[in-house]
PDB file of N, CA, C and O in Angstrom:
ATOM      1  N   MET B 175       0.826  -1.200   0.000  1.00 81.00           N
ATOM      2  CA  MET B 175       0.000   0.000   0.000  1.00 81.00           C
ATOM      3  C   MET B 175       0.869   1.263   0.000  1.00 81.00           C
ATOM      4  O   MET B 175       0.543   2.235  -0.672  1.00 81.00           O
ATOM      5  N   THR B 176       1.954   1.226   0.748  1.00 87.00           N
ATOM      6  CA  THR B 176       2.845   2.381   0.823  1.00 87.00           C
ATOM      7  C   THR B 176       3.463   2.681  -0.541  1.00 87.00           C
ATOM      8  O   THR B 176       3.619   3.846  -0.910  1.00 87.00           O
ATOM      9  N   ILE B 177       3.761   1.633  -1.276  1.00 90.00           N
ATOM     10  CA  ILE B 177       4.351   1.817  -2.612  1.00 90.00           C
ATOM     11  C   ILE B 177       3.357   2.514  -3.532  1.00 90.00           C
ATOM     12  O   ILE B 177       3.721   3.407  -4.294  1.00 90.00           O
ATOM     13  N   ILE B 178       2.105   2.145  -3.455  1.00 93.00           N
ATOM     14  CA  ILE B 178       1.067   2.762  -4.303  1.00 93.00           C
ATOM     15  C   ILE B 178       0.941   4.243  -3.985  1.00 93.00           C
ATOM     16  O   ILE B 178       0.873   5.087  -4.887  1.00 93.00           O
ATOM     17  N   VAL B 179       0.939   4.582  -2.702  1.00 92.00           N
ATOM     18  CA  VAL B 179       0.841   5.989  -2.298  1.00 92.00           C
ATOM     19  C   VAL B 179       2.054   6.764  -2.802  1.00 92.00           C
ATOM     20  O   VAL B 179       1.931   7.886  -3.301  1.00 92.00           O
ATOM     21  N   GLY B 180       3.233   6.159  -2.712  1.00 92.00           N
ATOM     22  CA  GLY B 180       4.457   6.807  -3.200  1.00 92.00           C
ATOM     23  C   GLY B 180       4.406   7.046  -4.699  1.00 92.00           C
ATOM     24  O   GLY B 180       4.772   8.119  -5.180  1.00 92.00           O
ATOM     25  N   VAL B 181       3.951   6.059  -5.446  1.00 94.00           N
ATOM     26  CA  VAL B 181       3.859   6.191  -6.906  1.00 94.00           C
ATOM     27  C   VAL B 181       2.853   7.271  -7.274  1.00 94.00           C
ATOM     28  O   VAL B 181       3.109   8.100  -8.159  1.00 94.00           O
ATOM     29  N   VAL B 182       1.717   7.304  -6.603  1.00 95.00           N
ATOM     30  CA  VAL B 182       0.704   8.317  -6.879  1.00 95.00           C
ATOM     31  C   VAL B 182       1.254   9.711  -6.568  1.00 95.00           C
ATOM     32  O   VAL B 182       1.057  10.661  -7.332  1.00 95.00           O
ATOM     33  N   THR B 183       1.982   9.842  -5.464  1.00 96.00           N
ATOM     34  CA  THR B 183       2.582  11.129  -5.101  1.00 96.00           C
ATOM     35  C   THR B 183       3.562  11.580  -6.166  1.00 96.00           C
ATOM     36  O   THR B 183       3.567  12.750  -6.567  1.00 96.00           O
ATOM     37  N   ILE B 184       4.398  10.678  -6.636  1.00 96.00           N
ATOM     38  CA  ILE B 184       5.370  11.016  -7.681  1.00 96.00           C
ATOM     39  C   ILE B 184       4.651  11.429  -8.958  1.00 96.00           C
ATOM     40  O   ILE B 184       5.020  12.422  -9.590  1.00 96.00           O
ATOM     41  N   LEU B 185       3.625  10.700  -9.336  1.00 96.00           N
ATOM     42  CA  LEU B 185       2.878  11.037 -10.556  1.00 96.00           C
ATOM     43  C   LEU B 185       2.219  12.408 -10.444  1.00 96.00           C
ATOM     44  O   LEU B 185       2.254  13.194 -11.393  1.00 96.00           O
ATOM     45  N   LEU B 186       1.641  12.702  -9.289  1.00 96.00           N
ATOM     46  CA  LEU B 186       1.011  14.008  -9.106  1.00 96.00           C
ATOM     47  C   LEU B 186       2.048  15.127  -9.163  1.00 96.00           C
ATOM     48  O   LEU B 186       1.783  16.202  -9.716  1.00 96.00           O
ATOM     49  N   THR B 187       3.230  14.870  -8.629  1.00 97.00           N
ATOM     50  CA  THR B 187       4.301  15.870  -8.679  1.00 97.00           C
ATOM     51  C   THR B 187       4.737  16.112 -10.120  1.00 97.00           C
ATOM     52  O   THR B 187       4.917  17.259 -10.532  1.00 97.00           O
ATOM     53  N   VAL B 188       4.866  15.058 -10.883  1.00 97.00           N
ATOM     54  CA  VAL B 188       5.260  15.188 -12.293  1.00 97.00           C
ATOM     55  C   VAL B 188       4.194  15.954 -13.071  1.00 97.00           C
ATOM     56  O   VAL B 188       4.507  16.838 -13.874  1.00 97.00           O
ATOM     57  N   VAL B 189       2.944  15.646 -12.835  1.00 97.00           N
ATOM     58  CA  VAL B 189       1.847  16.338 -13.520  1.00 97.00           C
ATOM     59  C   VAL B 189       1.880  17.824 -13.193  1.00 97.00           C
ATOM     60  O   VAL B 189       1.735  18.678 -14.072  1.00 97.00           O
ATOM     61  N   GLU B 190       2.100  18.162 -11.929  1.00 97.00           N
ATOM     62  CA  GLU B 190       2.159  19.570 -11.522  1.00 97.00           C
ATOM     63  C   GLU B 190       3.334  20.278 -12.193  1.00 97.00           C
ATOM     64  O   GLU B 190       3.207  21.409 -12.647  1.00 97.00           O
ATOM     65  N   MET B 191       4.472  19.603 -12.286  1.00 97.00           N
ATOM     66  CA  MET B 191       5.644  20.201 -12.941  1.00 97.00           C
ATOM     67  C   MET B 191       5.359  20.473 -14.416  1.00 97.00           C
ATOM     68  O   MET B 191       5.722  21.522 -14.950  1.00 97.00           O
ATOM     69  N   VAL B 192       4.700  19.538 -15.074  1.00 97.00           N
ATOM     70  CA  VAL B 192       4.367  19.701 -16.490  1.00 97.00           C
ATOM     71  C   VAL B 192       3.385  20.859 -16.670  1.00 97.00           C
ATOM     72  O   VAL B 192       3.523  21.670 -17.592  1.00 97.00           O
ATOM     73  N   GLN B 193       2.419  20.968 -15.768  1.00 97.00           N
ATOM     74  CA  GLN B 193       1.454  22.055 -15.858  1.00 97.00           C
ATOM     75  C   GLN B 193       2.129  23.412 -15.656  1.00 97.00           C
ATOM     76  O   GLN B 193       1.811  24.378 -16.345  1.00 97.00           O
ATOM     77  N   GLN B 194       3.077  23.494 -14.725  1.00 97.00           N
ATOM     78  CA  GLN B 194       3.801  24.744 -14.502  1.00 97.00           C
ATOM     79  C   GLN B 194       4.616  25.125 -15.735  1.00 97.00           C
ATOM     80  O   GLN B 194       4.643  26.291 -16.139  1.00 97.00           O
ATOM     81  N   GLN B 195       5.280  24.148 -16.344  1.00 97.00           N
ATOM     82  CA  GLN B 195       6.065  24.419 -17.552  1.00 97.00           C
ATOM     83  C   GLN B 195       5.154  24.877 -18.674  1.00 97.00           C
ATOM     84  O   GLN B 195       5.495  25.785 -19.428  1.00 97.00           O
ATOM     85  N   ASP B 196       3.975  24.277 -18.777  1.00 97.00           N
ATOM     86  CA  ASP B 196       3.018  24.660 -19.808  1.00 97.00           C
ATOM     87  C   ASP B 196       2.574  26.112 -19.624  1.00 97.00           C
ATOM     88  O   ASP B 196       2.487  26.871 -20.583  1.00 97.00           O
ATOM     89  N   ARG B 197       2.311  26.498 -18.365  1.00 96.00           N
ATOM     90  CA  ARG B 197       1.918  27.886 -18.093  1.00 96.00           C
ATOM     91  C   ARG B 197       3.047  28.848 -18.467  1.00 96.00           C
ATOM     92  O   ARG B 197       2.798  29.914 -19.032  1.00 96.00           O
ATOM     93  N   GLN B 198       4.279  28.472 -18.137  1.00 97.00           N
ATOM     94  CA  GLN B 198       5.419  29.334 -18.475  1.00 97.00           C
ATOM     95  C   GLN B 198       5.547  29.466 -19.988  1.00 97.00           C
ATOM     96  O   GLN B 198       5.829  30.555 -20.505  1.00 97.00           O
ATOM     97  N   ASN B 199       5.345  28.378 -20.702  1.00 98.00           N
ATOM     98  CA  ASN B 199       5.416  28.418 -22.158  1.00 98.00           C
ATOM     99  C   ASN B 199       4.314  29.306 -22.736  1.00 98.00           C
ATOM    100  O   ASN B 199       4.554  30.040 -23.701  1.00 98.00           O
ATOM    101  N   GLU B 200       3.123  29.242 -22.164  1.00 97.00           N
ATOM    102  CA  GLU B 200       2.026  30.082 -22.640  1.00 97.00           C
ATOM    103  C   GLU B 200       2.354  31.558 -22.457  1.00 97.00           C
ATOM    104  O   GLU B 200       2.052  32.375 -23.328  1.00 97.00           O
ATOM    105  N   VAL B 201       2.976  31.898 -21.336  1.00 97.00           N
ATOM    106  CA  VAL B 201       3.370  33.293 -21.094  1.00 97.00           C
ATOM    107  C   VAL B 201       4.412  33.724 -22.115  1.00 97.00           C
ATOM    108  O   VAL B 201       4.321  34.816 -22.684  1.00 97.00           O
ATOM    109  N   ARG B 202       5.387  32.876 -22.373  1.00 97.00           N
ATOM    110  CA  ARG B 202       6.423  33.198 -23.367  1.00 97.00           C
ATOM    111  C   ARG B 202       5.818  33.392 -24.752  1.00 97.00           C
ATOM    112  O   ARG B 202       6.178  34.325 -25.474  1.00 97.00           O
ATOM    113  N   ILE B 203       4.901  32.511 -25.113  1.00 98.00           N
ATOM    114  CA  ILE B 203       4.257  32.609 -26.423  1.00 98.00           C
ATOM    115  C   ILE B 203       3.452  33.899 -26.526  1.00 98.00           C
ATOM    116  O   ILE B 203       3.480  34.584 -27.555  1.00 98.00           O
ATOM    117  N   ALA B 204       2.749  34.261 -25.453  1.00 98.00           N
ATOM    118  CA  ALA B 204       1.961  35.495 -25.463  1.00 98.00           C
ATOM    119  C   ALA B 204       2.864  36.711 -25.640  1.00 98.00           C
ATOM    120  O   ALA B 204       2.523  37.639 -26.382  1.00 98.00           O
ATOM    121  N   LYS B 205       4.026  36.713 -25.003  1.00 97.00           N
ATOM    122  CA  LYS B 205       4.961  37.836 -25.134  1.00 97.00           C
ATOM    123  C   LYS B 205       5.488  37.925 -26.566  1.00 97.00           C
ATOM    124  O   LYS B 205       5.613  39.017 -27.116  1.00 97.00           O
ATOM    125  N   ILE B 206       5.798  36.786 -27.160  1.00 97.00           N
ATOM    126  CA  ILE B 206       6.293  36.773 -28.536  1.00 97.00           C
ATOM    127  C   ILE B 206       5.210  37.270 -29.485  1.00 97.00           C
ATOM    128  O   ILE B 206       5.484  38.069 -30.388  1.00 97.00           O
ATOM    129  N   LYS B 207       3.969  36.828 -29.281  1.00 97.00           N
ATOM    130  CA  LYS B 207       2.863  37.282 -30.127  1.00 97.00           C
ATOM    131  C   LYS B 207       2.662  38.787 -29.996  1.00 97.00           C
ATOM    132  O   LYS B 207       2.412  39.473 -30.988  1.00 97.00           O
ATOM    133  N   GLN B 208       2.761  39.305 -28.775  1.00 97.00           N
ATOM    134  CA  GLN B 208       2.581  40.737 -28.549  1.00 97.00           C
ATOM    135  C   GLN B 208       3.676  41.526 -29.258  1.00 97.00           C
ATOM    136  O   GLN B 208       3.398  42.529 -29.912  1.00 97.00           O
ATOM    137  N   LYS B 209       4.911  41.071 -29.151  1.00 95.00           N
ATOM    138  CA  LYS B 209       6.025  41.760 -29.810  1.00 95.00           C
ATOM    139  C   LYS B 209       5.847  41.717 -31.333  1.00 95.00           C
ATOM    140  O   LYS B 209       6.056  42.708 -32.023  1.00 95.00           O
ATOM    141  N   TYR B 210       5.458  40.560 -31.856  1.00 94.00           N
ATOM    142  CA  TYR B 210       5.229  40.428 -33.287  1.00 94.00           C
ATOM    143  C   TYR B 210       4.143  41.394 -33.748  1.00 94.00           C
ATOM    144  O   TYR B 210       4.284  42.073 -34.765  1.00 94.00           O
ATOM    145  N   TYR B 211       3.043  41.469 -32.981  1.00 95.00           N
ATOM    146  CA  TYR B 211       1.942  42.357 -33.335  1.00 95.00           C
ATOM    147  C   TYR B 211       2.409  43.809 -33.342  1.00 95.00           C
ATOM    148  O   TYR B 211       2.086  44.569 -34.255  1.00 95.00           O
ATOM    149  N   GLN B 212       3.185  44.196 -32.330  1.00 92.00           N
ATOM    150  CA  GLN B 212       3.689  45.568 -32.255  1.00 92.00           C
ATOM    151  C   GLN B 212       4.594  45.874 -33.449  1.00 92.00           C
ATOM    152  O   GLN B 212       4.496  46.941 -34.059  1.00 92.00           O
ATOM    153  N   GLU B 213       5.467  44.942 -33.786  1.00 92.00           N
ATOM    154  CA  GLU B 213       6.363  45.144 -34.925  1.00 92.00           C
ATOM    155  C   GLU B 213       5.580  45.224 -36.230  1.00 92.00           C
ATOM    156  O   GLU B 213       5.894  46.029 -37.099  1.00 92.00           O
ATOM    157  N   GLN B 214       4.565  44.386 -36.362  1.00 93.00           N
ATOM    158  CA  GLN B 214       3.742  44.394 -37.567  1.00 93.00           C
ATOM    159  C   GLN B 214       3.012  45.733 -37.706  1.00 93.00           C
ATOM    160  O   GLN B 214       2.977  46.319 -38.794  1.00 93.00           O
ATOM    161  N   GLN B 215       2.435  46.211 -36.599  1.00 92.00           N
ATOM    162  CA  GLN B 215       1.731  47.486 -36.639  1.00 92.00           C
ATOM    163  C   GLN B 215       2.687  48.631 -36.963  1.00 92.00           C
ATOM    164  O   GLN B 215       2.346  49.527 -37.743  1.00 92.00           O
ATOM    165  N   ALA B 216       3.871  48.602 -36.384  1.00 92.00           N
ATOM    166  CA  ALA B 216       4.858  49.648 -36.656  1.00 92.00           C
ATOM    167  C   ALA B 216       5.274  49.616 -38.122  1.00 92.00           C
ATOM    168  O   ALA B 216       5.388  50.652 -38.777  1.00 92.00           O
ATOM    169  N   TRP B 217       5.475  48.411 -38.654  1.00 91.00           N
ATOM    170  CA  TRP B 217       5.873  48.276 -40.059  1.00 91.00           C
ATOM    171  C   TRP B 217       4.776  48.812 -40.970  1.00 91.00           C
ATOM    172  O   TRP B 217       5.051  49.528 -41.943  1.00 91.00           O
ATOM    173  N   LEU B 218       3.524  48.501 -40.654  1.00 92.00           N
ATOM    174  CA  LEU B 218       2.417  48.969 -41.478  1.00 92.00           C
ATOM    175  C   LEU B 218       2.294  50.493 -41.448  1.00 92.00           C
ATOM    176  O   LEU B 218       1.880  51.104 -42.432  1.00 92.00           O
ATOM    177  N   LYS B 219       2.685  51.100 -40.351  1.00 91.00           N
ATOM    178  CA  LYS B 219       2.629  52.550 -40.218  1.00 91.00           C
ATOM    179  C   LYS B 219       3.927  53.219 -40.691  1.00 91.00           C
ATOM    180  O   LYS B 219       4.026  54.454 -40.700  1.00 91.00           O
ATOM    181  N   GLY B 220       4.901  52.406 -41.068  1.00 90.00           N
ATOM    182  CA  GLY B 220       6.178  52.967 -41.528  1.00 90.00           C
ATOM    183  C   GLY B 220       7.071  53.439 -40.400  1.00 90.00           C
ATOM    184  O   GLY B 220       7.980  54.231 -40.613  1.00 90.00           O
ATOM    185  N   GLU B 221       6.823  52.977 -39.203  1.00 86.00           N
ATOM    186  CA  GLU B 221       7.618  53.377 -38.042  1.00 86.00           C
ATOM    187  C   GLU B 221       8.783  52.419 -37.839  1.00 86.00           C
ATOM    188  O   GLU B 221       8.751  51.287 -38.299  1.00 86.00           O
ATOM    189  N   VAL B 222       9.764  52.882 -37.106  1.00 79.00           N
ATOM    190  CA  VAL B 222      10.899  52.022 -36.753  1.00 79.00           C
ATOM    191  C   VAL B 222      10.918  51.892 -35.238  1.00 79.00           C
ATOM    192  O   VAL B 222      10.938  52.880 -34.518  1.00 79.00           O
ATOM    193  N   LEU B 223      10.883  50.657 -34.785  1.00 70.00           N
ATOM    194  CA  LEU B 223      10.918  50.411 -33.340  1.00 70.00           C
ATOM    195  C   LEU B 223      12.358  50.405 -32.851  1.00 70.00           C
ATOM    196  O   LEU B 223      13.258  50.001 -33.585  1.00 70.00           O
ATOM    197  N   PRO B 224      12.574  50.855 -31.624  1.00 67.00           N
ATOM    198  CA  PRO B 224      13.953  50.852 -31.080  1.00 67.00           C
ATOM    199  C   PRO B 224      14.474  49.459 -30.854  1.00 67.00           C
ATOM    200  O   PRO B 224      13.799  48.532 -30.712  1.00 67.00           O
TER     201      PRO B 224
END
C-alpha cells in the first residue's frame, strides 16, 4: 500500500511540474505574439521600433 501511495505522489508531482512548464510556455508565447503584433503594426505605419 505504501508503494502505491508513493507512486501516486510522484505522478502528481510530475503532472504539476508539467502544468507549470506549460503555463510558463504560454506566457512566453503570449509575449512573442505581442512583440510580433507591435512590430507588424509599426511596419504597417512605416515606423521604426527601437
